[in-house]
Coordinates of C-alpha atoms and ligand atoms in Angstrom, one line a residue:
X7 CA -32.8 5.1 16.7
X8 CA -34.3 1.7 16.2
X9 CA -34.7 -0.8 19.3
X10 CA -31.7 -3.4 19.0
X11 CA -33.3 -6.5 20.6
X12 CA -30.0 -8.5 19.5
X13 CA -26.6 -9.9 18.9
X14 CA -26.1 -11.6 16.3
X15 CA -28.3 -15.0 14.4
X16 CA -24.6 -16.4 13.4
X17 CA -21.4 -15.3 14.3
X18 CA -19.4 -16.2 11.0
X19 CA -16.1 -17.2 10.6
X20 CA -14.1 -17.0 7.1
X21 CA -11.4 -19.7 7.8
X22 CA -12.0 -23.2 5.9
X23 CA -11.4 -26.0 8.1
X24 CA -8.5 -27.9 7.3
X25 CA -10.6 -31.0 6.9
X26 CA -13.5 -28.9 4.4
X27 CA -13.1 -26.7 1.9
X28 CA -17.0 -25.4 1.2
X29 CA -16.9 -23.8 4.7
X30 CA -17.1 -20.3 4.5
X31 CA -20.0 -18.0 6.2
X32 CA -20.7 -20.8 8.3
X33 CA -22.0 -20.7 12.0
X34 CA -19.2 -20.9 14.6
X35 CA -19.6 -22.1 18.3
X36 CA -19.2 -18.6 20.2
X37 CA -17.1 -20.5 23.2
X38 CA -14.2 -22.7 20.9
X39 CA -14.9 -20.9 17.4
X40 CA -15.6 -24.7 16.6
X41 CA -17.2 -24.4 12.7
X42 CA -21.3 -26.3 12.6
X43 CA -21.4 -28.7 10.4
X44 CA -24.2 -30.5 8.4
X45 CA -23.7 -33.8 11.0
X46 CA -22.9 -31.6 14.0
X47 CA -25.6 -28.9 14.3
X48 CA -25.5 -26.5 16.9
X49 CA -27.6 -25.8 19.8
X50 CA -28.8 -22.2 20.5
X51 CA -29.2 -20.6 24.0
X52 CA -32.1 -21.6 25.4
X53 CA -32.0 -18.0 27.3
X54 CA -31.5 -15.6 24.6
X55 CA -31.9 -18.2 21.5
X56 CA -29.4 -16.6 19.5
X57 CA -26.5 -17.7 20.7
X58 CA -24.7 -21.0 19.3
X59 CA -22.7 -24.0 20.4
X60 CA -21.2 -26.6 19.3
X61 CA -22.1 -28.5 22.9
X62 CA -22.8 -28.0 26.3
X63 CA -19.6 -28.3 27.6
X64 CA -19.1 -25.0 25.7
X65 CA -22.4 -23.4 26.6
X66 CA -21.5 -24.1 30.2
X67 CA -18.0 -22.5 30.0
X68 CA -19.4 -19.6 28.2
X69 CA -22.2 -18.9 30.3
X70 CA -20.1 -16.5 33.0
X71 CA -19.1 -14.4 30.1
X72 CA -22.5 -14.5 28.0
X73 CA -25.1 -14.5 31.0
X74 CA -24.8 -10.1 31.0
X75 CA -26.0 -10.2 26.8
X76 CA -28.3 -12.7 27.0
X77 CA -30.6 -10.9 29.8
X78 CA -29.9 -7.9 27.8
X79 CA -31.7 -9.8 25.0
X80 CA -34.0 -11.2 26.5
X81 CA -35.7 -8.6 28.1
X82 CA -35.4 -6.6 24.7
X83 CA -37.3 -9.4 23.4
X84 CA -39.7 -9.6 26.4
X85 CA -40.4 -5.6 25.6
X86 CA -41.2 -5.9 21.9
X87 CA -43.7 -8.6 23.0
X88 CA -45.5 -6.6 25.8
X89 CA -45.8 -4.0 23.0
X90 CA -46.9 -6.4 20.6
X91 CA -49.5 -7.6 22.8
X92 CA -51.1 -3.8 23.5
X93 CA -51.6 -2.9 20.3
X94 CA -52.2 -4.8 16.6
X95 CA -48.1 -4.9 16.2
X96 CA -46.4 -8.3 14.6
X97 CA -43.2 -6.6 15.7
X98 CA -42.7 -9.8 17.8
X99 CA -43.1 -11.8 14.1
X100 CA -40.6 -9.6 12.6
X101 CA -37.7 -10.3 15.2
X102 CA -38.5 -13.7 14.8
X103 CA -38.2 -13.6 11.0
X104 CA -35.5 -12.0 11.2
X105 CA -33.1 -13.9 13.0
X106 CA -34.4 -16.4 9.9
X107 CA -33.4 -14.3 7.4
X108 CA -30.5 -14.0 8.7
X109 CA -29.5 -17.6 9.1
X110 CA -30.8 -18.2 5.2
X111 CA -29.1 -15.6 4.3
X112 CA -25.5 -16.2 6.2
X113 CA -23.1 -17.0 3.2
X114 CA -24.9 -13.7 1.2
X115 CA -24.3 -11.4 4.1
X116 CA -21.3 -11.9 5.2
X117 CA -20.0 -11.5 1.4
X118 CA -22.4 -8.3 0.6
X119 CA -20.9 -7.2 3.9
X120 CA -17.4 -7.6 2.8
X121 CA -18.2 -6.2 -0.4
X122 CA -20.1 -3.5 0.9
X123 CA -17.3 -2.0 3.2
X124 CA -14.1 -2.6 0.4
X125 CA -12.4 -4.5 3.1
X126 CA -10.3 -6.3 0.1
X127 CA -8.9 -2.9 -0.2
X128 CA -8.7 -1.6 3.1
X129 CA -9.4 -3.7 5.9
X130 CA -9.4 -0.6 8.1
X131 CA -12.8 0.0 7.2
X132 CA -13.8 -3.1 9.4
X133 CA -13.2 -0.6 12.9
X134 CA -15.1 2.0 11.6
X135 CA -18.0 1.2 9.7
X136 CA -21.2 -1.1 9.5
X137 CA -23.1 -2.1 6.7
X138 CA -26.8 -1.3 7.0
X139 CA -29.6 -3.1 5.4
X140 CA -33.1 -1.7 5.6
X141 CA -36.0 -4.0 4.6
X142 CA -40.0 -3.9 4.4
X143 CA -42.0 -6.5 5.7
X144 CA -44.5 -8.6 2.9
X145 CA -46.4 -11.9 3.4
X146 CA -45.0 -15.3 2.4
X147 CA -45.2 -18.5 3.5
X148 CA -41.6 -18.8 4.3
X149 CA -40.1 -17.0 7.2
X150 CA -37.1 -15.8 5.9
X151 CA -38.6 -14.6 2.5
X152 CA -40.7 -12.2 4.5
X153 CA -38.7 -9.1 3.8
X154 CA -37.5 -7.5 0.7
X155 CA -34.5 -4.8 0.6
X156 CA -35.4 -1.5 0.8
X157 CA -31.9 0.3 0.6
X158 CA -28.5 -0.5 2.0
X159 CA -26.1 2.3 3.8
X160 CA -22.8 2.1 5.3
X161 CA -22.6 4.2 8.9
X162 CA -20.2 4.8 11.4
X163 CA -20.1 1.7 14.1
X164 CA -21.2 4.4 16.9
X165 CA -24.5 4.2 15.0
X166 CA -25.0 1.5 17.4
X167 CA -26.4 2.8 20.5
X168 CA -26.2 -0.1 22.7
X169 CA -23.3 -0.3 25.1
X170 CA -23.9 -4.0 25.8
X171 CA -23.9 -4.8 21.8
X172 CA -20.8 -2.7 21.4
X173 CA -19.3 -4.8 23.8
X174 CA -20.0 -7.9 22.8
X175 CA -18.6 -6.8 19.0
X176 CA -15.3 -6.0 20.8
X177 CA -15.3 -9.2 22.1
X178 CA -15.7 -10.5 18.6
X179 CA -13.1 -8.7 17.3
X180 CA -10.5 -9.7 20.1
X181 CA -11.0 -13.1 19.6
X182 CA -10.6 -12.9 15.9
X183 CA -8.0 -10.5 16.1
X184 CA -6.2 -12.7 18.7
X185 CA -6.4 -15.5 15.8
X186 CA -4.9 -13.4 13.1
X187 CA -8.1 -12.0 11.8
X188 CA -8.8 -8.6 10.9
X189 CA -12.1 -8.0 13.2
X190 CA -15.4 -8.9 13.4
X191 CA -17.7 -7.0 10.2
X192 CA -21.2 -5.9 11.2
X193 CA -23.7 -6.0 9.1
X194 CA -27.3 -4.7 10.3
X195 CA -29.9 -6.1 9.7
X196 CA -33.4 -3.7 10.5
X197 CA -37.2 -3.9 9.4
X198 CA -39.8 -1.7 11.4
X199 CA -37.5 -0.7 14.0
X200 CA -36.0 -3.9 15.4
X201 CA -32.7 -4.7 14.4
X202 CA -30.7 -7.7 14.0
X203 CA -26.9 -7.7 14.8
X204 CA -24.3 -9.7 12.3
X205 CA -20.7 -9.8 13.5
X206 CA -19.0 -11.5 11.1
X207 CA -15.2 -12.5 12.0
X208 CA -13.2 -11.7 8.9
X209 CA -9.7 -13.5 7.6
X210 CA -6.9 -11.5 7.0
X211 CA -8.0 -10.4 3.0
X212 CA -4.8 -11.8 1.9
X213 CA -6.2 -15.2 2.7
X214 CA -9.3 -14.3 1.2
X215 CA -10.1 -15.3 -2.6
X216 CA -12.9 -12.9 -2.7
X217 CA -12.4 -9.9 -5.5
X218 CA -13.8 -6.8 -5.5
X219 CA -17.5 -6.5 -7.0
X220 CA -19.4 -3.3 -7.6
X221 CA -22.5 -5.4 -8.0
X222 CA -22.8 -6.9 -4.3
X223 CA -26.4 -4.7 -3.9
X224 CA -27.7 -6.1 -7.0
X225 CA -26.7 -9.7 -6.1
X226 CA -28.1 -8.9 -2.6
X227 CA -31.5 -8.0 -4.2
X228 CA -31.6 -11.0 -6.4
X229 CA -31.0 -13.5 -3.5
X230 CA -33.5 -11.9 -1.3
X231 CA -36.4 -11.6 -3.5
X232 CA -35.7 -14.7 -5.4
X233 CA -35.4 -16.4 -1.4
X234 CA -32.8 -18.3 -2.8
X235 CA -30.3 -19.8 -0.3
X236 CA -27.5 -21.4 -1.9
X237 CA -25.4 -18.2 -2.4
X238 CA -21.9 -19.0 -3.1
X239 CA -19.5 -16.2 -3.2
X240 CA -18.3 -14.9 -6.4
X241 CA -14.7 -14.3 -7.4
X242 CA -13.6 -13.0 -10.6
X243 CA -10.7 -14.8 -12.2
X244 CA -8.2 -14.9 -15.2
X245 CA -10.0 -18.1 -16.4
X246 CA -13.8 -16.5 -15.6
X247 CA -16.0 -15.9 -13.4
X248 CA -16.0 -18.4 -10.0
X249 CA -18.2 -19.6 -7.3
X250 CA -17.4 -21.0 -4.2
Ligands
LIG303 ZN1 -17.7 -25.1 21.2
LIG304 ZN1 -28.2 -16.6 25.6

């Protein structure tokens, strides 16, 4: 069982804002749902530095409910450091790349992830399963083209052995069921026994443009090793083949 040292980089949210339209698999303050925006960016927990908000208003009013994950974090954080420190370990280097990966990589996830689990097809799957993605460490200049994909799995959600993760997930998927989504998708995220957690709160799939592709890994690998970030999520229509 790997060490899950967090929740997730970005919590994203498939609803467009009314006033955008290129919005999808963006970051999403985790007190008002608020979408981050090129002009508004987002400040992270200073605690846990994962967690996002549009301000500190929202951090503030958050803080009661968040304060029990973020120590939780924290100290699994604090623990992969310790270890890094007694022996010759950059595990400490790999959560930290990580958590970039996964904020590169936001838009591509949260679609491979959708893909992955058929949730155009049956958005039941979101309860039960996760998406796992299993990656090897290489050297690179840039953070979050450190990793290349090793293999991808889908597991039951009780794969995740941490009570106070699990909760939090829930919470997710209250909150986006409460505003007519279908739940909050994970996608995990692990290299060298650390693990990064990706709820991703999903739209009902009727709202959702997104077809089914059989060729999300493929795309996944490309995007990865390529350490391209601009992914755009593909949609197959009567007049071609779409992105956006
Ligand atoms: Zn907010
Ligand atoms: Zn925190």
């Amino acid at each position: 069982m790997p060490a899950y040292y967090s929740q997730p980089a970005a919590a994203n949210y498939s609803t467009p804002p009314a006033h955008a339209q290129k919005q999808r698999g963006y970051r999403i303050c985790d007190q008002c749902g608020q979408v981050e925006t090129p002009v508004a960016r987002f400040r992270l927990c200073g605690g846990c530095m994962v967690t996002q908000y549009c301000s500190q208003e929202c951090q503030k009013v958050h803080w009661p409910h968040h304060k029990t994950i973020c120590q939780h974090t924290t100290s699994q954080i604090a623990s992969i450091k310790q270890q890094a420190v007694g022996g010759f370990s950059n595990d400490e280097n790999i959560a930290k790349n990580l958590r970039k990966f996964c904020s590169a990589h936001t838009s591509l996830l949260c679609w491979v992830g959708f893909q992955a689990l058929q949730l155009k097809r049956v958005p039941s799957n979101i309860r039960q399963h996760v998406l796992v993605i299993d990656l090897a460490p290489h050297s690179h200049p840039e953070g979050h083209r450190r990793f290349s994909v090793v293999s991808t799995r889908i597991v039951k959600r009780s794969y995740i052995g941490d009570p106070l993760v699990l909760a939090d997930i829930q919470r997710r998927d209250d909150r986006c069921r409460h505003n007519g989504g279908i739940g909050a998708l994970v996608v995990l995220v692990q290299c060298a026994g650390i693990s990064q957690v990706m709820p991703i709160e999903v739209d009902p799939p009727s709202k959702i443009a997104w077809d089914t592709r059989e060729d999300w890994a493929s795309v996944l690998h490309h995007f990865v090793e390529s350490g391209r970030t601009d992914f755009q999520p593909i949609s197959t229509t009567a007049r071609g083949v779409y992105y956006g």
